[in-house]
Amino acid sequence: MRSIGKAMRKLRVCVATCNRADYSKLAPIMFGIKANPDEFELEVVVLGSHLIDDYGNTFRMIEQDDFDIGSKLHTIVRGEDEAAMVESVGLALVKLPDVLHRLRPDVLIVHGDRFDALALATAAALMNIRILHLEGGEVSGTIDDSIRHAISKLAHYHACCTRTAEQHLIAMCEDHTRILLAGCPSYDKLLAAHHRDDYMDIIRNWLGDNVKEHDYIVALQHPVTTDIKNSIKIYELMLDALISFNKRTLVLFPNIDAGSKEMVRVMRKKGVEQHPNFRAVKHVPFEQFIQLVCHAGAMIGNSSCGVREAGAFGTPVINLGSRQTGRETGENVLHVRDADTQNKIYHALELQFGKRYPCSKIYGDGNAVPRIMKFLQAIDLDEPLQKTFCFPPIREWDISQDIDHILETQSALAIDLGGTNLRVAIVSMRGKIVKKYSQANPKTYEARIELILKMCAEAVFDAVHLNCRILGVGVSTGGRVNPQEGVILHSTKLIQEWSSIDIRTPISDALHLPVWVDNDGNCAALAEKKFGHGKGVENFVTIITGTGIGGGIIQHNELIHGSTFCAAELGHIMVSLDGPECMCGSRGCIEAYASGMALQKEAKRLHDEELLEVEGMVDLKKAEFVSAIHLINAARLGNSKAGAVLRTGGMALGVGIVNILHVVNPSLVILSGVLATHYQAPVQQVIGQRALTSAQRIQVLTSDLEEPALLGAASMVLDYTTRRIY
């Protein structure tokens, strides 16, 4: 942190913006700096295509946002070819020293991979000005990579968007203590603006009165400076495909890179500006542009917006050519890297147009700006300006979060839908329950959904203050679940109005987070696999012994769901042809003998016959109703009738487990739930008596996990989001 003397002085921060795209990332930070006048002093420098009429004179939108522009530098040499780009860098380097000398900033913030930004970073580094680089470490497969990595090597601090980008910076020997995994600042605005009420007015303003939501296309294609000829060909094929596809289309002019002039010629040759289906524009204000992308039927081109911002809305994207090769993308992006025919692009439009995908938060969770503000406040101006490089060995990611301003715990939001209570928890990567919330489970669908969203919103809010980064939501619920679709197919009788329910969509829409759903038995198995006795075990079975009997089967390190998601309904293995009736409608199931409900039923029968109470059972007289616990206590105190019921339950469970051993042959059986300790010994005894010789030595353990349903729900999130590769 800054010393006391330095802390009394405001941090003088200069933000330099070159074009409409980087301003969309820098503006949220500028607003954050402006909102903290006691901490920061903001200076704004505008250069590049902001000041060119052909590109919309976009400096005006900065003035409309009420920022004072300290310096406007005309740095673009027209020509739109490779030589003009080089001359523009040179012109910027000639003009920047006077401006930076006059402003004398403590920190210069630059964004991305533009040639203008390279000039900024070069000038600041040579003038001993500290540089904070946004979006370093990313890969896109063009000359932009070289520029981006060059800026990273000149920069003193880094605020990157993804875990992979952070790892790339560490691999480039950047000091891991000066790297902040912030997320993309534009996502702060994107996620907040997702449900803007006037979006139809914006759509009609740009595309006409008769355009409907999800029934138009946004096209944005830029030249690839290392392969200009091919990128112009792709642009021509894209326009031909769009003309044939016959949907209303908003076409944005390309950026100022070499080759853009040829692209504009192609657009005019095709008559796009006069075509009734097209609207060609040079600039759309960012707040309106994100609404157009959010509600589009598809986005096409090679803009980074397609692989980054569009993912926040689940908008389908067709990414053409090589310009974004290597970037992390969500499932909403269909790549057409070899876009060599009109037909191929047309077919991609047919596949993608009108689809909707889950929200992707690869590039941010809406909290980037607060993290960056905290990061800026922690810059120690007394530290030596000279960069230090961390050469191999490369540090692990968790080591890269050693200091307070970047210490965030990767966490999941876990939901457990029980018959009695609805519980939500923030669970860390190591299985620690950071905070837990519990409410009585409402009886109706509407009230239940409303309460889930309310509790989740509270947890997400608390997570920021608890320094937890929520990666996604896991839901554990009773009954049969289709985890692929996030749909509860048939619930238990304990949870009313909870069948054929799409639980994923409302949670994902409300929180802008990916959501995983599975039943409580499967979640218990997943909890053991990640945090419990099943860790490192390739084949095992978990059995929940609670109100009902459930479980999950892990085979070859994968959870078994079955063809109709009915696998591991272990409580409904029949152990008798004419046994007691089960809640499923059959007879002789394990659950009819060994579940908490079965024991409670027997306890009530014995109590009604005055055969339950024995000396020492003071709790029975005070109880409002008889429960399974009373039966267990009676057996412990020597009640032979209660003991016989427990032995029968244990034997039924043991016989069922013997059947499991003979079918899937696991190497371990884990008993979970409140009755597990009472059943361990009798189950092991039955296995020894009735299992085949080769299965008799299989060990039966009781779970050490206190919250298997919540931990299992969390594990779905933590396992998937941290191993995800695009």
C-alpha positions as a printed Julia matrix, in Angstrom:
726×3 Matrix{Float64}:
   0.0     0.0     0.0
   1.0     3.63   -0.38
   2.78    5.16    2.6
   0.84    7.5     4.91
   2.41   10.55    3.32
   1.56    9.35   -0.16
  -1.91    8.21    0.86
  -2.8    11.8     1.73
  -2.16   12.78   -1.88
  -4.65   11.87   -4.58
  -3.49    9.31   -7.13
  -3.26   11.12  -10.46
  -4.61    8.71  -13.07
  -4.52    9.36  -16.82
  -6.86    7.32  -18.99
  -6.03    7.33  -22.7
  -8.65    6.17  -25.21
  -8.1     5.62  -28.93
 -11.42    4.38  -30.38
 -15.04    3.48  -29.67
 -14.17   -0.11  -28.7
 -11.6     0.65  -26.03
 -13.74    3.45  -24.6
 -16.47    0.88  -23.82
 -13.93   -0.9   -21.57
 -12.36    2.26  -20.13
 -15.53    4.27  -19.46
 -16.68    2.17  -16.44
 -13.23    2.67  -14.86
 -13.36    6.39  -15.61
 -16.75    6.62  -13.89
 -15.32    4.69  -10.94
 -12.36    7.08  -10.65
 -14.62   10.11  -10.98
 -16.89    8.77   -8.23
 -13.95    8.77   -5.79
 -12.63   12.36   -5.91
 -10.98   12.04   -2.49
  -8.8     9.19   -3.75
  -8.18    9.99   -7.41
  -7.6    12.78   -9.86
  -8.67   11.91  -13.43
  -7.08   13.13  -16.64
  -8.46   12.05  -20.03
  -6.44   11.92  -23.26
  -8.21   11.24  -26.56
  -6.45   10.24  -29.76
  -6.74    7.9   -32.73
  -9.98    7.31  -34.62
 -12.05    9.13  -31.97
 -11.18   12.35  -33.78
 -11.94   11.24  -37.35
 -15.2    12.25  -38.99
 -15.4     9.04  -41.07
 -15.53    7.05  -37.83
 -18.2     9.17  -36.2
 -16.14   11.7   -34.23
 -16.73    9.46  -31.24
 -14.91   11.81  -28.85
 -18.32   13.49  -28.53
 -19.72   10.52  -26.6
 -16.92   11.03  -24.04
 -17.99   14.66  -23.65
 -21.64   13.55  -23.41
 -20.6    11.31  -20.52
 -19.46   14.54  -18.8
 -15.72   13.83  -18.84
 -13.32   16.73  -19.31
 -10.95   15.85  -22.14
  -7.56   17.26  -21.19
  -5.88   16.61  -24.54
  -7.01   15.73  -28.06
  -4.24   14.38  -30.25
  -4.75   13.93  -33.98
  -2.49   10.92  -34.52
  -3.98    9.02  -37.47
  -2.22    9.2   -40.82
  -4.87    8.38  -43.42
  -4.29    5.64  -45.94
  -5.61    2.58  -44.1
  -2.64    0.44  -45.08
   0.35   -1.02  -43.24
   2.56    2.02  -43.82
  -0.14    4.39  -42.52
  -0.38    2.37  -39.29
   3.38    2.69  -38.75
   3.3     6.43  -39.52
   0.39    6.84  -37.06
   2.44    5.23  -34.29
   5.32    7.57  -35.12
   3.09   10.64  -35.12
   1.64    9.67  -31.73
   5.15    9.21  -30.31
   6.03   12.72  -31.48
   2.99   14.32  -29.83
   2.62   12.31  -26.61
   5.74   13.44  -24.68
   4.51   17.05  -24.35
   1.1    15.89  -23.11
   2.47   13.38  -20.59
   5.07   15.88  -19.38
   2.33   18.45  -18.77
  -0.08   16.03  -17.05
   2.57   14.17  -15.0
   0.26   11.24  -14.11
   1.14    8.7   -11.43
  -0.47    5.98  -13.51
  -1.44    5.73  -17.19
  -4.23    3.26  -18.03
  -4.11    1.77  -21.53
  -6.31   -0.89  -23.05
  -5.85   -3.83  -25.32
  -3.93   -4.38  -28.52
  -4.24   -1.34  -30.8
  -1.25    0.27  -32.49
  -2.32    3.57  -30.84
  -2.07    1.88  -27.41
   1.43    0.65  -28.28
   2.49    4.25  -28.86
   0.98    5.27  -25.5
   2.73    2.48  -23.6
   6.05    3.15  -25.31
   5.96    6.87  -24.49
   4.91    6.32  -20.87
   7.51    3.59  -20.23
  10.32    5.79  -21.59
   9.09    8.7   -19.44
   9.05    6.6   -16.25
   5.26    6.67  -15.87
   3.62    3.63  -14.31
   1.34    1.78  -16.73
  -1.76   -0.29  -15.95
  -2.62   -2.48  -18.94
  -6.15   -3.84  -19.38
  -6.85   -7.18  -21.1
  -3.25   -8.37  -21.31
  -2.47  -12.07  -21.69
  -5.22  -12.81  -24.2
  -4.68  -14.56  -27.53
  -6.46  -13.74  -30.78
  -4.22  -15.12  -33.51
  -3.27  -11.94  -35.44
  -0.75   -9.06  -35.28
  -2.86   -7.87  -32.34
  -1.21  -10.6   -30.25
   2.24   -9.15  -30.84
   1.09   -5.63  -30.01
  -0.83   -6.78  -26.92
   2.11   -8.78  -25.55
   4.49   -5.91  -26.28
   2.3    -3.56  -24.24
   2.22   -6.14  -21.42
   6.01   -6.18  -21.31
   6.06   -2.37  -21.08
   3.34   -2.23  -18.42
   3.98   -2.29  -14.68
   0.52   -3.55  -13.63
  -2.06   -5.76  -15.3
  -5.84   -6.11  -14.96
  -6.81   -9.16  -17.01
 -10.17  -10.74  -17.76
  -9.77  -14.51  -17.56
  -7.87  -17.11  -15.59
  -6.14  -18.25  -18.81
  -4.99  -14.7   -19.57
  -3.59  -14.46  -16.05
  -1.65  -17.69  -16.57
  -0.29  -16.39  -19.88
   1.01  -13.25  -18.15
   2.67  -15.36  -15.47
   4.19  -17.55  -18.19
   5.51  -14.33  -19.78
   7.43  -13.8   -16.5
   5.27  -10.9   -15.32
   5.29  -10.36  -11.55
   2.3   -12.32  -10.26
   1.77   -9.85   -7.38
   1.04   -7.11   -9.93
  -1.58   -9.07  -11.87
  -5.25   -8.58  -11.02
  -7.85  -11.02  -12.31
 -10.6    -8.42  -12.57
 -12.89   -9.48  -15.39
 -13.84   -7.2   -18.25
 -15.02   -3.72  -17.1
 -17.64   -3.56  -19.85
 -19.34   -6.6   -18.28
 -20.21   -4.43  -15.27
 -22.45   -2.41  -17.55
 -23.51   -5.34  -19.74
 -24.92   -7.42  -16.91
 -26.59   -4.42  -15.29
 -28.19   -3.36  -18.59
 -29.42   -6.79  -19.64
 -33.11   -6.06  -19.08
 -33.39   -2.42  -20.14
 -37.07   -1.53  -20.67
 -36.66    0.65  -23.77
 -34.7    -1.87  -25.87
 -37.45   -2.09  -28.53
 -37.26    1.69  -29.05
 -33.48    1.34  -29.63
 -34.0    -1.54  -32.1
 -36.63    0.39  -34.07
 -34.47    3.54  -34.08
 -31.57    1.72  -35.76
 -33.38   -0.9   -37.85
 -36.89    0.38  -38.55
 -40.37    0.13  -37.05
 -41.28   -3.34  -38.32
 -38.32   -5.2   -36.81
 -38.98   -7.74  -34.08
 -36.78   -8.9   -31.22
 -34.46  -11.82  -32.16
 -35.34  -11.31  -35.85
 -32.39   -9.23  -37.05
 -28.61   -9.57  -37.4
 -25.7    -7.41  -36.22
 -22.66   -7.63  -38.55
 -19.24   -6.3   -37.59
 -16.14   -7.38  -39.53
 -12.64   -5.87  -39.22
  -9.61   -6.41  -41.46
  -6.9    -8.88  -40.43
  -3.74   -6.88  -40.93
  -1.54   -9.98  -41.39
  -3.86  -11.36  -44.1
  -5.64   -8.4   -45.64
  -6.48  -10.04  -48.99
  -8.21  -13.04  -47.41
 -10.06  -10.95  -44.84
 -11.52   -8.78  -47.62
 -12.62  -11.92  -49.45
 -14.35  -13.2   -46.28
 -16.05   -9.83  -45.89
 -17.4   -10.04  -49.43
 -18.65  -13.61  -48.85
 -20.29  -12.55  -45.58
 -22.2    -9.73  -47.28
 -23.33  -12.09  -50.07
 -24.53  -14.61  -47.48
 -26.4   -11.9   -45.55
 -28.08  -10.62  -48.72
 -29.22  -14.17  -49.51
 -30.31  -14.83  -45.92
 -32.8   -11.96  -46.3
 -33.0   -10.7   -42.73
 -32.82   -7.11  -41.54
 -29.15   -6.43  -40.74
 -27.25   -3.67  -38.96
 -23.76   -3.42  -40.53
 -21.12   -1.41  -38.69
 -18.2     0.05  -40.61
 -14.85   -1.68  -39.94
 -12.17   -0.13  -37.73
  -9.28    1.93  -39.07
  -6.77   -0.94  -39.47
  -5.01   -1.55  -42.76
  -7.52   -2.99  -45.23
 -10.56   -1.11  -43.93
 -10.69    1.17  -46.98
 -10.94   -1.9   -49.27
 -13.71   -3.32  -47.07
 -15.75   -0.13  -47.37
 -15.33   -0.31  -51.16
 -16.72   -3.87  -51.11
 -19.68   -2.71  -49.02
 -20.48    0.07  -51.47
 -19.95   -2.19  -54.48
 -22.59   -4.54  -53.06
 -24.99   -1.63  -52.57
 -25.34   -2.34  -48.85
 -26.01    1.3   -47.93
 -29.02    1.41  -50.3
 -30.27   -2.16  -49.73
 -33.71   -2.22  -47.99
 -32.62   -5.0   -45.6
 -29.45   -3.25  -44.45
 -28.59   -0.3   -42.26
 -24.9     0.65  -42.48
 -23.62    2.87  -39.65
 -20.26    4.22  -38.54
 -20.95    4.29  -34.82
 -23.61    3.26  -32.3
 -23.34    4.49  -28.67
 -22.18    1.59  -26.52
 -25.27    1.53  -24.26
 -27.46    1.19  -27.35
 -25.1    -1.16  -29.14
 -25.2    -3.72  -26.31
 -29.0    -3.68  -26.44
 -28.86   -4.35  -30.18
 -26.46   -7.26  -29.6
 -28.44   -8.58  -26.65
 -31.71   -8.88  -28.56
 -30.32   -9.84  -31.99
 -31.18  -13.1   -33.69
 -27.45  -13.49  -34.37
 -24.2   -11.56  -34.56
 -21.74  -12.24  -37.37
 -18.2   -11.11  -38.18
 -14.87  -11.2   -36.4
 -15.22   -8.52  -33.74
 -14.08   -9.33  -30.22
 -17.56   -8.23  -29.15
 -18.9   -11.47  -30.61
 -16.64  -13.71  -28.55
 -16.73  -11.54  -25.42
 -19.69   -9.24  -24.8
 -22.29  -11.25  -26.77
 -21.7   -14.19  -24.45
 -23.14  -12.2   -21.55
 -26.51  -12.29  -23.3
 -26.4   -15.76  -24.85
 -26.68  -14.17  -28.3
 -25.73  -16.67  -31.05
 -22.53  -15.64  -32.84
 -20.91  -16.69  -36.12
 -17.18  -15.91  -35.85
 -15.52  -15.7   -39.28
 -11.85  -16.23  -40.09
  -8.75  -16.13  -37.92
  -8.95  -12.75  -36.17
 -10.19  -14.21  -32.86
  -8.36  -17.54  -33.04
  -7.24  -18.56  -29.56
  -9.72  -16.48  -27.58
 -11.83  -18.24  -24.97
 -15.45  -18.44  -26.13
 -18.76  -19.63  -24.75
 -21.06  -22.18  -26.34
 -22.91  -19.37  -28.13
 -20.04  -18.98  -30.66
 -19.95  -21.04  -33.86
 -16.55  -20.71  -35.55
 -16.21  -20.61  -39.34
 -12.43  -20.26  -39.43
 -12.12  -21.37  -43.04
 -14.85  -19.08  -44.35
 -14.04  -19.75  -48.01
 -17.55  -20.04  -49.5
 -20.78  -18.08  -49.3
 -22.67  -21.35  -48.76
 -20.62  -22.21  -45.67
 -21.41  -18.85  -44.07
 -25.07  -19.1   -45.09
 -25.31  -22.55  -43.48
 -23.79  -21.16  -40.27
 -26.48  -18.45  -40.25
 -29.15  -21.14  -40.63
 -27.72  -23.07  -37.69
 -27.36  -20.08  -35.35
 -30.09  -17.57  -36.21
 -32.77  -17.29  -33.55
 -31.15  -19.6   -30.99
 -30.57  -18.56  -27.37
 -27.74  -19.78  -25.17
 -27.03  -19.63  -21.43
 -25.26  -16.55  -20.14
 -21.48  -16.94  -20.27
 -19.35  -15.14  -17.69
 -15.93  -16.2   -18.93
 -14.89  -12.55  -19.26
 -16.46  -11.08  -16.14
 -19.0   -11.26  -13.36
 -20.01   -7.6   -13.12
 -17.56   -6.62  -10.36
 -14.47   -5.64  -12.38
 -14.49   -1.92  -11.59
 -14.57   -2.28   -7.76
 -11.64   -4.68   -8.03
  -9.68   -2.27  -10.26
 -10.4     0.65   -7.89
  -9.06   -1.4    -5.0
  -6.03   -2.39   -7.1
  -5.27    1.25   -7.95
  -5.55    2.28   -4.3
  -3.0    -0.4    -3.4
  -0.3     0.88   -5.8
   2.72    1.88   -3.75
   4.35    4.91   -5.38
   7.38    4.4    -3.14
   8.15    1.07   -4.75
  10.94    1.1    -7.36
   9.64    1.9   -10.83
  11.93   -0.68  -12.44
   9.94   -3.81  -13.35
  10.98   -7.15  -11.96
  10.36  -10.32  -13.93
   9.54  -13.67  -12.34
  11.4   -16.24  -14.36
  10.61  -19.98  -14.15
   9.4   -21.92  -12.3
   5.9   -20.63  -13.11
   3.79  -20.13  -10.02
   0.45  -21.87   -9.52
  -2.67  -19.72   -9.82
  -3.58  -19.92   -6.15
  -0.14  -18.53   -5.25
  -0.88  -15.62   -7.57
  -3.44  -14.3    -5.08
  -1.19  -13.66   -2.11
  -2.07  -10.02   -1.45
  -5.28   -8.51   -0.14
  -6.37   -6.56   -3.2
  -6.4    -9.66   -5.42
  -7.21  -12.31   -2.84
 -10.54  -13.78   -3.93
 -11.73  -17.27   -3.19
 -13.16  -19.14   -6.17
 -16.56  -20.23   -4.93
 -19.88  -21.73   -5.92
 -23.43  -20.88   -4.94
 -25.06  -24.12   -3.72
 -28.83  -24.64   -3.34
 -30.4   -27.57   -1.49
 -34.14  -28.05   -2.02
 -35.3   -30.23    0.83
 -38.79  -31.29    1.8
 -38.7   -29.0     4.83
 -36.03  -26.36    4.26
 -34.6   -24.4     1.37
 -30.9   -23.74    1.89
 -28.34  -21.67    0.01
 -24.61  -21.56    0.72
 -21.43  -19.95   -0.58
 -18.93  -22.82   -0.87
 -15.21  -22.32   -1.48
 -12.98  -24.38   -3.79
 -11.76  -26.38   -0.79
 -15.24  -27.29    0.37
 -15.53  -24.71    3.13
 -19.03  -23.31    3.63
 -18.26  -19.61    3.83
 -21.84  -18.58    4.59
 -25.14  -20.43    4.75
 -28.75  -19.26    4.49
 -31.85  -21.27    5.4
 -35.61  -20.69    5.08
 -38.68  -22.9     5.27
 -39.41  -24.34    1.82
 -42.63  -22.73    0.49
 -45.45  -25.04   -0.67
 -46.13  -23.42   -4.07
 -43.99  -23.15   -7.18
 -44.24  -19.35   -7.44
 -43.3   -18.72   -3.83
 -40.44  -21.23   -4.01
 -38.88  -19.65   -7.13
 -39.25  -16.17   -5.65
 -37.53  -17.23   -2.42
 -34.71  -19.03   -4.27
 -33.92  -15.93   -6.33
 -34.13  -13.68   -3.28
 -31.77  -15.86   -1.23
 -29.34  -16.23   -4.17
 -29.27  -12.48   -4.77
 -28.47  -11.92   -1.09
 -25.67  -14.49   -1.26
 -24.18  -12.99   -4.44
 -24.19   -9.55   -2.79
 -22.52  -10.92    0.34
 -19.94  -12.8    -1.75
 -18.29   -9.6    -2.95
 -17.78   -8.43    0.64
 -16.59  -11.89    1.66
 -13.99  -11.74   -1.16
 -15.54  -14.71   -2.95
 -15.82  -14.98   -6.73
 -19.02  -16.88   -7.59
 -18.34  -19.1   -10.61
 -21.82  -20.6   -10.96
 -24.81  -22.13   -9.21
 -25.37  -25.78   -8.3
 -28.82  -27.08   -7.33
 -29.5   -30.28   -5.36
 -33.11  -31.47   -5.21
 -35.1   -34.6    -4.45
 -36.6   -36.68   -7.26
 -35.6   -37.39  -10.85
 -33.64  -34.71  -12.69
 -32.48  -34.17  -16.28
 -29.12  -32.5   -15.59
 -28.49  -31.82  -19.28
 -31.51  -29.52  -19.54
 -31.61  -28.39  -15.9
 -35.17  -29.74  -15.54
 -36.72  -31.44  -12.51
 -38.78  -34.23  -14.13
 -40.49  -35.83  -11.12
 -40.0   -34.68   -7.57
 -40.59  -36.51   -4.32
 -43.95  -36.22   -2.58
 -42.25  -34.11    0.07
 -41.74  -31.23   -2.4
 -45.09  -30.13   -3.8
 -45.63  -28.52   -7.25
 -42.12  -29.43   -8.31
 -42.36  -31.65  -11.42
 -41.5   -30.72  -15.03
 -39.76  -27.6   -13.71
 -37.01  -25.78  -15.62
 -35.01  -24.56  -12.64
 -31.9   -23.55  -14.61
 -33.38  -20.75  -16.74
 -34.88  -18.45  -14.05
 -31.75  -18.68  -11.89
 -29.37  -18.14  -14.85
 -31.44  -15.22  -16.18
 -31.59  -13.53  -12.78
 -27.95  -14.02  -11.73
 -26.19  -14.16  -15.14
 -24.42  -17.3   -13.96
 -24.21  -20.83  -15.36
 -26.41  -23.3   -13.45
 -26.09  -27.05  -12.86
 -28.87  -29.24  -11.44
 -28.93  -32.82  -10.14
 -30.76  -34.88   -7.57
 -29.62  -35.05   -3.95
 -28.34  -38.63   -4.18
 -26.09  -37.82   -7.12
 -24.95  -34.65   -5.35
 -23.99  -36.67   -2.28
 -21.81  -38.9    -4.48
 -20.21  -35.86   -6.12
 -19.53  -34.35   -2.69
 -17.71  -37.52   -1.62
 -15.77  -37.58   -4.9
 -14.44  -34.05   -4.46
 -14.27  -33.59   -0.69
 -14.83  -36.92    1.07
 -13.89  -40.6     1.18
 -14.38  -40.92   -2.59
 -11.57  -38.51   -3.42
  -9.19  -40.38   -5.73
 -11.4   -43.51   -5.82
 -12.35  -44.52   -9.36
 -15.45  -46.64   -8.56
 -17.66  -46.18   -5.5
 -21.29  -45.93   -4.41
 -22.77  -43.39   -2.02
 -26.05  -44.14   -0.24
 -28.02  -41.47    1.6
 -29.89  -42.74    4.64
 -32.26  -40.0     5.67
 -35.97  -39.27    5.33
 -35.77  -41.4     2.19
 -33.04  -43.58    0.74
 -31.1   -42.34   -2.28
 -27.62  -42.34   -3.66
 -25.21  -42.01   -6.53
 -22.85  -44.28   -8.44
 -19.39  -43.22   -9.6
 -17.92  -45.47  -12.31
 -14.55  -44.72  -13.9
 -14.59  -41.32  -12.16
 -17.9   -40.35  -13.81
 -21.37  -40.06  -12.3
 -23.86  -42.54  -13.79
 -27.22  -40.98  -14.78
 -28.76  -43.68  -16.97
 -30.74  -43.4   -20.21
 -33.78  -41.77  -18.53
 -31.91  -40.25  -15.57
 -33.2   -43.0   -13.28
 -29.87  -44.59  -12.37
 -28.93  -44.9    -8.67
 -32.52  -44.87   -7.38
 -31.01  -47.12   -4.74
 -33.84  -46.69   -2.25
 -36.17  -48.49   -4.64
 -34.15  -51.67   -5.03
 -36.62  -54.41   -4.03
 -35.41  -56.73   -1.27
 -38.75  -58.51   -0.72
 -41.63  -59.45   -3.01
 -44.33  -58.91   -0.4
 -42.76  -56.36    1.93
 -44.31  -53.12    3.21
 -45.68  -50.56    0.79
 -43.22  -47.91   -0.42
 -43.98  -44.26   -1.3
 -43.11  -45.09   -4.92
 -46.2   -47.36   -5.09
 -44.27  -50.64   -5.07
 -43.61  -53.03   -2.18
 -40.52  -54.35   -0.46
 -38.15  -51.49   -1.43
 -35.17  -50.68    0.78
 -36.82  -47.35    1.54
 -39.9   -49.11    2.95
 -37.67  -50.75    5.56
 -34.68  -48.52    6.24
 -35.62  -44.87    5.58
 -36.35  -42.36    8.3
 -40.01  -42.37    7.26
 -40.18  -46.17    7.55
 -38.6   -46.06   11.02
 -40.96  -43.27   12.07
 -43.93  -45.33   10.9
 -42.75  -48.3    12.99
 -42.02  -46.04   15.97
 -45.58  -44.7    15.86
 -46.97  -48.25   15.65
 -44.99  -49.37   18.69
 -45.95  -46.19   20.54
 -49.65  -46.72   19.8
 -49.29  -50.26   21.14
 -47.44  -48.86   24.19
 -44.38  -50.93   23.29
 -41.91  -48.15   22.52
 -41.18  -46.35   25.77
 -38.56  -47.8    28.11
 -36.96  -46.48   31.25
 -34.76  -43.49   30.58
 -36.73  -42.15   27.55
 -37.67  -38.79   29.07
 -37.8   -37.13   25.64
 -40.75  -39.21   24.43
 -43.23  -37.71   26.91
 -42.26  -34.18   25.9
 -42.31  -34.83   22.14
 -45.11  -33.43   19.98
 -44.9   -36.45   17.67
 -43.02  -39.73   17.56
 -39.97  -39.82   15.27
 -37.31  -42.25   14.07
 -34.96  -40.83   16.73
 -37.26  -42.15   19.45
 -37.06  -45.61   17.93
 -33.24  -45.42   17.8
 -33.06  -44.23   21.42
 -35.39  -47.0    22.54
 -33.24  -49.61   20.81
 -30.11  -48.13   22.41
 -31.76  -48.42   25.85
 -32.55  -52.1    25.32
 -36.06  -52.1    23.77
 -36.07  -55.43   21.88
 -38.98  -54.45   19.62
 -37.26  -51.25   18.53
 -33.99  -53.13   18.15
 -35.68  -55.67   15.86
 -37.02  -52.87   13.63
 -33.54  -51.35   13.33
 -31.97  -54.74   12.58
 -34.57  -55.38    9.87
 -33.83  -51.96    8.36
 -30.1   -52.62    8.48
 -30.54  -56.07    6.92
 -32.76  -54.69    4.14
 -30.19  -52.0     3.39
 -27.4   -54.59    3.52
 -29.18  -56.92    1.1
 -29.78  -54.03   -1.27
 -26.08  -53.08   -1.11
 -25.1   -56.7    -1.82
 -27.2   -56.44   -5.0
 -25.33  -53.25   -5.89
 -21.97  -54.93   -5.29
 -22.94  -57.77   -7.62
 -24.09  -55.36  -10.37
 -21.47  -52.58  -10.47
 -18.74  -54.01   -8.19
 -17.51  -50.73   -6.6
 -14.36  -50.66   -4.49
 -16.01  -48.6    -1.74
 -19.48  -48.02   -0.26
 -20.1   -44.72    1.57
 -23.11  -44.34    3.85
 -24.26  -40.75    4.22
 -27.08  -39.11    6.14
 -28.4   -39.12    9.72
 -28.86  -42.91    9.91
 -25.47  -43.85    8.45
 -23.71  -44.58   11.75
 -26.57  -46.86   12.89
 -26.44  -48.93    9.7
 -22.69  -49.27    9.09
 -22.12  -52.35   11.27
 -25.2   -54.35   10.18
 -24.55  -53.56    6.5
 -20.94  -54.74    6.76
 -22.2   -57.89    8.51
 -24.73  -58.69    5.76
 -22.05  -58.18    3.09
 -19.81  -60.65    4.91
 -22.63  -63.2     5.08
 -24.34  -62.84    1.7
 -22.0   -61.29   -0.86
 -19.91  -63.33   -3.24
 -16.45  -64.05   -1.9
 -14.81  -61.58   -4.27
 -17.06  -58.77   -2.98
 -17.01  -59.51    0.75
 -13.95  -57.39    1.51
 -15.4   -54.2     0.06
 -15.24  -51.54    2.74
 -18.28  -49.66    4.07
 -17.52  -46.19    5.48
 -19.72  -43.5     6.98
 -19.4   -40.03    5.49
 -17.47  -37.31    7.31
 -19.24  -34.55    5.36
 -21.76  -32.46    7.3
 -23.51  -30.98    4.25
 -23.27  -33.5     1.37
 -26.16  -32.01   -0.65
 -24.72  -28.47   -0.57
 -21.14  -29.64   -1.15
 -22.24  -31.86   -4.04
 -24.19  -29.02   -5.65
 -21.1   -26.82   -5.29
 -18.8   -29.49   -6.74
 -20.73  -29.47  -10.05
 -19.82  -25.8   -10.42
 -16.27  -25.96   -9.13
 -15.26  -29.04  -11.13
 -16.7   -27.81  -14.44
 -15.84  -24.11  -14.4
 -12.2   -24.63  -13.43
 -11.44  -27.28  -16.05
 -13.4   -25.71  -18.89
 -11.48  -25.35  -22.15
 -12.86  -23.61  -25.25
